[in-house]
Amino acid sequence: MSLYGLIAAFAEPDALVHAASAMRDKGYRRMDAFSPFEIRELEAILAIRPTRLPWAVLAGGIAGLVLTYALILYSVEIDYPLNVGGRPLHSWPPFVVIAFEAGILGAALAGFVGVLWANGLPRYHHPAFNAETFSYARGGKFYLLVETADPRFRKGVTRGQLTRLGAETVEEVEA
Amino acid sequence: MARTAAVGRAPPVLRGRHDFPEISGRIAGVVLNGRLPRYFWAAFFLCFVLVLVLFYSITYLVAIGVGKLGIDMPVVWGTMISNFVWWIGIGHAGTLISAVLLLLRQPWRASINRFAEAMTLFAVAMAGLFPILHLGRPWFFYWLLPLPNTHMHWPQWRSPLVWDFAAIATYAIVSLLFWFMGLLPDLAMLRDRAKTRGAQLFYGILAMGWRGSARHWARYRVVYYLMAALATPLVVSVHSIVSLDFTFAITPGYHSTIFPPYFVAGALLSGFAMVLTIAIPLRWAFSVEDLITLRHMDNAAKLMIASGLIVAYGYASEAFFAWYSGEAWERTMMVQRAVGPYSTLFWIMLACNVGVLQLLWLRRVRLNMPALFAIAVIVNIGMWIERYVIVVSGPSRDFLPSAWGDQSLTWLDFGILFGSIGTFFALIFLFVRILPAITIFEVEELAEETGRVA
Amino acid sequence: MPQIFSSNANGIARFVLWGALFVGMFVALGGTALLRSSFLTGVGEAVAQPVPFSHKHHVGQLGIDCRYCHNGVETSSSAGLPATEVCMTCHSQLFTNAAMLAPVRASLASGRPLQWKRVNTVPDFVFFNHSIHVAKGVACETCHGEVDDLPLMARAEPLSMEWCLVCHRDPEPNLRPPQNIFLMHWKPPEDIDRIRKSLTSVLDIHPETMTDCYVCHR
Amino acid sequence: MSATAETKPAAAQSPASLARRAADKDIWRSLEELADSGEFRRFIESEFPAIAARLPMQVNRRTLLKLAGASLAMAGLTACSEAESIVPYVRQPENIVPGRPLHYATALSSEGYGIGVIVESHEGRPTKIEGNPDHPSSRGATDAIMQAAVLALFDPDRSRVPLKNGEPAGYGDFLADMAKLSADWAASSGQGGALLVETTTSPTMKAQLEDLRSLYRKLRVYRHDPLAVPAGTAATAKLFGRALAPVYHFDRADVILSLDADFLGEGPGRLAYARNFADRRRVRRPGDTMNRLYAVETTPTLTGAAADRRKAVRPSEVESLAAALQAGLAAAPQWLAAAIEDLVGAGRNSLVVPGERQGPFVHAAAHGFNQRSGAIGTTVDFIAPPDALRVDGDLVALCDAIAGKEVDSVVVLGANPGFTAPADLDVRAAFSRLKLLVHWGLYRDETAQLAHWHVPAAHDLESWSDVSGHDGTVSIVQPLIRPLYGGRTAHEMIAALAGRFDVDAPGLVRETWAKRLDDGAWREALRDGLVAGSAAAPVAVETGTGLTDLKPEPVSQGLEVRFVIDPWLRDSRHANCAWLQELPRPLTKQVWGNAALISPATAGRLQLETGQVVNLAHGGRSIDAPVWIMPGHPDETVTLPLGFGRRTGSVAALAGGFDAYRLRTSDAMWFAGGVTLTARADTARLVTTQHHHAMEGRAIVRRASLDHFRERPDFVRDDVPPAPTESLYPDWPYDQEAWGMSIDLSACIGCMACVSACQAENNSPTVGPDECALGHEMHWLRVDRYYAGPPDDPETLFQPVPCMQCEKAPCEIVCPVNATVHTHDGLNAQVYNRCIGTRYCSQNCPYKVRRFNFLEYQPYGEEAGPEQAAHNPDVSVRSRGVMEKCTYCVQRISEARIHAQVDNRAIADGEVVTACQQACPTRAISFGNLNDKRAAVLREKGAPHSYALLEELNTRPRTTYLGRIRNPGNAAVAAEKGRTDG
């Protein structure tokens, strides 16, 4: 049973933020933080790159819009042209309405699928869950995980550092 | 991030200082180990009876035919359409609260957006029934979709009913996704709080292994906001399209360009009325007055009167342009609306949606829950009548007097309407039983923000 | 706290998601294919008849003209089925006491008609007219197949709206000179394309009018 | 001004109750029995396969929906339902090609007079009646009742087996009994025997009766016809010394005065008269002339509605008017004086028409005037009455004879005295004294139930006979189908009485004509539908002195009653025909019932509402009837339509209405004075298809006087919103045909023949009174009736409204599934099998001409009754939840196109005739290809007063109207009448 990393629990968001930045200053890179709600400060500290998901959403939107309009155009112009109320075959105003809705749908689906994909969800089994202390539920706690994979990781040293940063508990996490 | 609880003389969003275990504990408690009071089950049973009524009515309708509804020549549209518009309208407030208020960074949305979204979802589900029940041959409803078939046949894209289909489907799906995304962290919360294996698996599977990693949060936020940004134009387009069902037609009383904005406003009015109709009993029943505070009630009431005024303007301009158009049938139709066979309904509608609503100018009324609840219910009724009056009064007095005729409601019309209302509330009950009715993580976030300020 | 799910839960989850996707696609594609399969259209399925009448024998071997029995085909919407009399014109002389012809003789004696089973049938809201098709150069063979090879009649084409429309949109590939309408195994000459072009104009065929709904539905 | 209360009961009753009654068990049983009879077999077998496959009675169109369901449910793959049977003939009749209809000429009897028809027959199944253009009484037109003949033929309620004392018996047994009877009569030379016949014009029947009389000298013949109007012949007898019948020539009449005569709606010549009358009113250019009609009437009629000047008077006032007419200008009131002047001015081209219900004096006065003005020989001829028959009296006489023990055995041929006898005559009691009562009739009616023997009659379409038209022209009646229910003709009955059991009907008829027609002429007569040159020759008349000893009746005081015949049910003989029950009455638009009509003023005086029940008492008898406030009705007069209140027959039993016969006595057959009316508390449901009767000032029926038209030929454009000339959308090219219709509102008399023809042609269902009350009626074509002007003397306007076939159709763009789209020839096609019933199209149709199958109105499969055999096989039967509408009889267009295409030619003008156009007696409807420069419809549309309904909506209708032009003379009246809008 190999070691995945050390997970430290903090009582307050600020404590977590402080600890995280401190560890980063010590040169730790392979860290992750867990919190019941988002803590914006961590983004900089953990050097989280801005996500490219907005582009996926845009792409999804355009795809939905274009494909739908194309389908409509094909159906009225090529596949079965019909004189409906003496209106032109290509009556774009009504067609745009449908295409717009389809665009929204495409974008939303792309966003939803995208965020799951990017976050690697569903991920039912994750080392973090091995930690006895780790629980999303208690709500109050805020966790910092330092992975063994980090070049600076030394079990004892790291544990000490975390404890000194005010961690309530520091626990080894099995992979 | 500029979040503040300093909102003038309005009551605070949250009352008292909360710590996180306390919040999550209370909310999750309702779901996980909540012993629900007897009256909860009593109310649920009542709704369930209405669900059975709905099933019976639908079976009867499909087996015998739409002729058993009140519809006739010339008034071939009836309650199926007005129910549809009504329910869609109710849905809109939910999306508005969850999406628009999110974008506008309104802190007070936090504790009511969850059930508002649920309300949207169930309302849309109800609304989705009616276009199908409305059909003469419901079993062929799928012909509205561009499915591959051996007819080589397509939907007729110019028809507003096809736009409806697209709009409603999109709206339903987007609302569901948005709602589910919002639920993820709370599902994880419940997973980890669950005592029994069954609950763990149930919430665990739904939570998809969410663990609140900072990296996840970052992407999550971006997409959640994007979805909100998508939902906002969507919600406006949806009811505009619904209104186009009428505007697109040349029938007197339908053919009016004021409809889209006026329908959207009407939607918000009925929507917020429904939010209050649900929230007021809810916060009392689960004694979460400190999370769903008078501030929420107050704001919702304010939004009601705001949208209510737009609706009133809609009524006025309808009447004005009927006269201003100078077209005989538009004028006759409008006069007939006021003095004709449906005049009673028309005046009740005005009383509910314009008259009673004005009470909300008074802060006293806004903060008096029983009064607010009563007004909300009255507005709901008024808005249904509005839709019905619009649907029937036009065709009943249109171009050729020889073809004039009225429609009468049958037991089936009411069976389906009340059945759908019962079903809606039954779903709401189930929802508060198995899912957190208040967004835990956002309330915590909010608590933490306000905590800092304090 | 301990893991709720075992380590292979992730794999299972992925499998379920992808699986659902593929199953969905399979059902969609399979469904569209099924609609056109002979399993549902009944193409090529010989239908049991009260009398095992063989087109192969009467048309293929004896070379009897279609119109001898289906005498309404040029003038009427329905091609018509031969009256018992018509069968008996020959069979009062030939196979006069063949067992398989007993029902025919019985029919003539009792005045009760033979009850054949329909092979080529369209829904009753489809108004098909034989005379116009024959008049405009559409051969029997084109829709009914090479019946002179069939010991028992079977449907040659799906007769779906799709199938009808293909020809109604572009009839030219199915046209042939009127004198060859009733031929089986007709071999088009080299210059058939030119002939078809001229037929379209000579027979005054307007495909743009042939996809109007009321052409078939009234 | 809304004359009718809007009656809408809360709950609808279950659908198609008609049909379930029709599928009544015993009917099926008797059908099974029939199914084995040879001719019935052959009839069925000659049908399309599905029928014979499913005996007793299935029609292939009926199975449509099952297949439709099966096929469409599978997203429209081909209908691969289990192979249905296909059934050839055993012996194919050489002239029948399955799939090709045949047309036969014959004649239908209308109150004993013949109207020539052409019957369309599909594989031996008569499906549609059209008028015979060569027949003088039809001129190619039909009326509603004739259209319904096919439905009556297949009526499952028709009597099916002979009944002896109510028990089914064989026809053989009947003949045996008749043999006994004739033996007795031969012995006693007919002592105690009597025949009760209806009005007949059949030469064969007359000859047979004469033979019978000479065979049994003491045999008596009585005539009972509740609609009989003997006054006319009585008057001519007095006036000219011999009984004569007038034949009018409205085509020669410039000025017409009708003294309570409804010559457009009543009488054997009505179709011809309407045609001639309207032909003189086709104004296209300012130069054209027009006849003028003054109408005096005692109850609103079609003639009054068509009149240029109309005067409503109480029944008893007519005689004094006639007296004034006779006395001349001095005695006449101002308005009558004007009319008389006008008549005198027209000289020999004037015409005074006496109301046939009026007394001898009115007839005498009218004919006297015609004679003085020299009109006789020009606008009116007199012929020997085609219905002349030597009889020993009427029903009253018969009852007296029975009471006097002079008659002990009666044979009733067709008549139904059990229901239609005057109220003061106790027919039941009289008949109960008889030794033998034989009844021959189509139904097991009230009389049949009294009879010892009832024998089913053959329907006109099953019969061999002959019959004369209003001018004496004789048609040979030939059967379209063997008697479905083993019915016999009257000729066979009489022959049996004469002891001739071997004969058959065709033989008897041929016998009559043996001398006059050789075989060639006979075949010709059968082919043409009439015997050439058989029209009666006009009789030269010279004045007798009769008029002097005819005195006008005095004007009576108090409330008067005017009995009228229901326009469709007649004496109630058609009460079991759903088409007729549900066909709106021309003026009231009432269906499935009748009402007591009173004037607004009288209603005001008595404080009565439409629908309120009143009790009418006269001569010790009284009936309860709902009141109907009728604009233009004479004051202090109540109109009671006869024919309702029948309870025998499943359809008749559905109808509402009251039985006016119960108030009608033998001394007051048409008019009665001194009636007392007392209001009751309760109200009755009156079902009508039109609830609003004013045009609300909208330019719907655009109209003007002739003088105004001459000043402004395009008066239809005056003070109406201008029609848009442009559209946002590019015009679609219609380079092949472009079908269009024009309806002349001056010619339309509102007779409803078109509506009935449309129903017959297009398989439109009937829905029953309850569904009608909900506004679910299904007629594709409706004739709107508006009132303009004061309620007490309004102008009555008719406007037929079919689908307008808009080029920019609002209905099409809102259909989500392409179920209604445009065709290359500009039809607004409706694809029933694609429709899913969103009803958006109807919602968006400004003309509201679409009809929706709210429920399963046309049952199929086991539920369906024999009447489905009347269906047109070229038109789909629509299922529940499907929208339907007029498509200019697209099946007829397709038929014509296929024929034209097969012989590679263009469709000729007039080759496509819509059902409504074909039935119209006044040729108000013209239809054709607008791309055909020579098309008649193009000329109509070219007229200056041609306009499109609601043209300001820019829907570009293909159906247009010609503004209504009337000719009231006197410019002042014209101006006032011309411009007043409802």
PDB file of N, CA, C and O in Angstrom, chain B residues 224-237:
ATOM      1  N   TYR B 224     -20.650  27.414 -14.267  1.00  0.00           N
ATOM      2  CA  TYR B 224     -21.934  27.702 -13.621  1.00  0.00           C
ATOM      3  C   TYR B 224     -22.408  29.095 -14.013  1.00  0.00           C
ATOM      4  O   TYR B 224     -23.564  29.295 -14.395  1.00  0.00           O
ATOM      5  N   TYR B 225     -21.459  30.017 -14.013  1.00  0.00           N
ATOM      6  CA  TYR B 225     -21.829  31.381 -14.413  1.00  0.00           C
ATOM      7  C   TYR B 225     -22.197  31.437 -15.899  1.00  0.00           C
ATOM      8  O   TYR B 225     -23.174  32.080 -16.303  1.00  0.00           O
ATOM      9  N   LEU B 226     -21.457  30.693 -16.710  1.00  0.00           N
ATOM     10  CA  LEU B 226     -21.780  30.680 -18.146  1.00  0.00           C
ATOM     11  C   LEU B 226     -23.205  30.176 -18.357  1.00  0.00           C
ATOM     12  O   LEU B 226     -23.988  30.736 -19.105  1.00  0.00           O
ATOM     13  N   MET B 227     -23.535  29.103 -17.642  1.00  0.00           N
ATOM     14  CA  MET B 227     -24.883  28.540 -17.794  1.00  0.00           C
ATOM     15  C   MET B 227     -25.930  29.574 -17.398  1.00  0.00           C
ATOM     16  O   MET B 227     -26.940  29.752 -18.070  1.00  0.00           O
ATOM     17  N   ALA B 228     -25.633  30.277 -16.314  1.00  0.00           N
ATOM     18  CA  ALA B 228     -26.549  31.338 -15.900  1.00  0.00           C
ATOM     19  C   ALA B 228     -26.691  32.345 -17.028  1.00  0.00           C
ATOM     20  O   ALA B 228     -27.791  32.793 -17.377  1.00  0.00           O
ATOM     21  N   ALA B 229     -25.555  32.643 -17.640  1.00  0.00           N
ATOM     22  CA  ALA B 229     -25.577  33.624 -18.733  1.00  0.00           C
ATOM     23  C   ALA B 229     -26.391  33.101 -19.912  1.00  0.00           C
ATOM     24  O   ALA B 229     -27.034  33.865 -20.629  1.00  0.00           O
ATOM     25  N   LEU B 230     -26.366  31.794 -20.103  1.00  0.00           N
ATOM     26  CA  LEU B 230     -27.167  31.221 -21.190  1.00  0.00           C
ATOM     27  C   LEU B 230     -28.651  31.212 -20.819  1.00  0.00           C
ATOM     28  O   LEU B 230     -29.530  31.513 -21.623  1.00  0.00           O
ATOM     29  N   ALA B 231     -28.903  30.885 -19.559  1.00  0.00           N
ATOM     30  CA  ALA B 231     -30.295  30.718 -19.139  1.00  0.00           C
ATOM     31  C   ALA B 231     -31.048  32.040 -19.222  1.00  0.00           C
ATOM     32  O   ALA B 231     -32.257  32.066 -19.473  1.00  0.00           O
ATOM     33  N   THR B 232     -30.332  33.135 -19.047  1.00  0.00           N
ATOM     34  CA  THR B 232     -31.028  34.427 -19.006  1.00  0.00           C
ATOM     35  C   THR B 232     -31.685  34.774 -20.343  1.00  0.00           C
ATOM     36  O   THR B 232     -32.887  34.993 -20.397  1.00  0.00           O
ATOM     37  N   PRO B 233     -30.936  34.801 -21.461  1.00  0.00           N
ATOM     38  CA  PRO B 233     -31.617  35.048 -22.737  1.00  0.00           C
ATOM     39  C   PRO B 233     -32.638  33.958 -23.035  1.00  0.00           C
ATOM     40  O   PRO B 233     -33.701  34.212 -23.599  1.00  0.00           O
ATOM     41  N   LEU B 234     -32.336  32.733 -22.597  1.00  0.00           N
ATOM     42  CA  LEU B 234     -33.250  31.624 -22.867  1.00  0.00           C
ATOM     43  C   LEU B 234     -34.616  31.905 -22.240  1.00  0.00           C
ATOM     44  O   LEU B 234     -35.652  31.854 -22.898  1.00  0.00           O
ATOM     45  N   VAL B 235     -34.573  32.272 -20.958  1.00  0.00           N
ATOM     46  CA  VAL B 235     -35.841  32.427 -20.251  1.00  0.00           C
ATOM     47  C   VAL B 235     -36.671  33.520 -20.915  1.00  0.00           C
ATOM     48  O   VAL B 235     -37.890  33.409 -21.067  1.00  0.00           O
ATOM     49  N   VAL B 236     -35.977  34.569 -21.393  1.00  0.00           N
ATOM     50  CA  VAL B 236     -36.728  35.627 -22.077  1.00  0.00           C
ATOM     51  C   VAL B 236     -37.291  35.105 -23.400  1.00  0.00           C
ATOM     52  O   VAL B 236     -38.460  35.287 -23.727  1.00  0.00           O
ATOM     53  N   SER B 237     -36.448  34.366 -24.128  1.00  0.00           N
ATOM     54  CA  SER B 237     -36.890  33.900 -25.451  1.00  0.00           C
ATOM     55  C   SER B 237     -38.066  32.927 -25.303  1.00  0.00           C
ATOM     56  O   SER B 237     -39.009  32.972 -26.071  1.00  0.00           O
TER      57      SER B 237
END
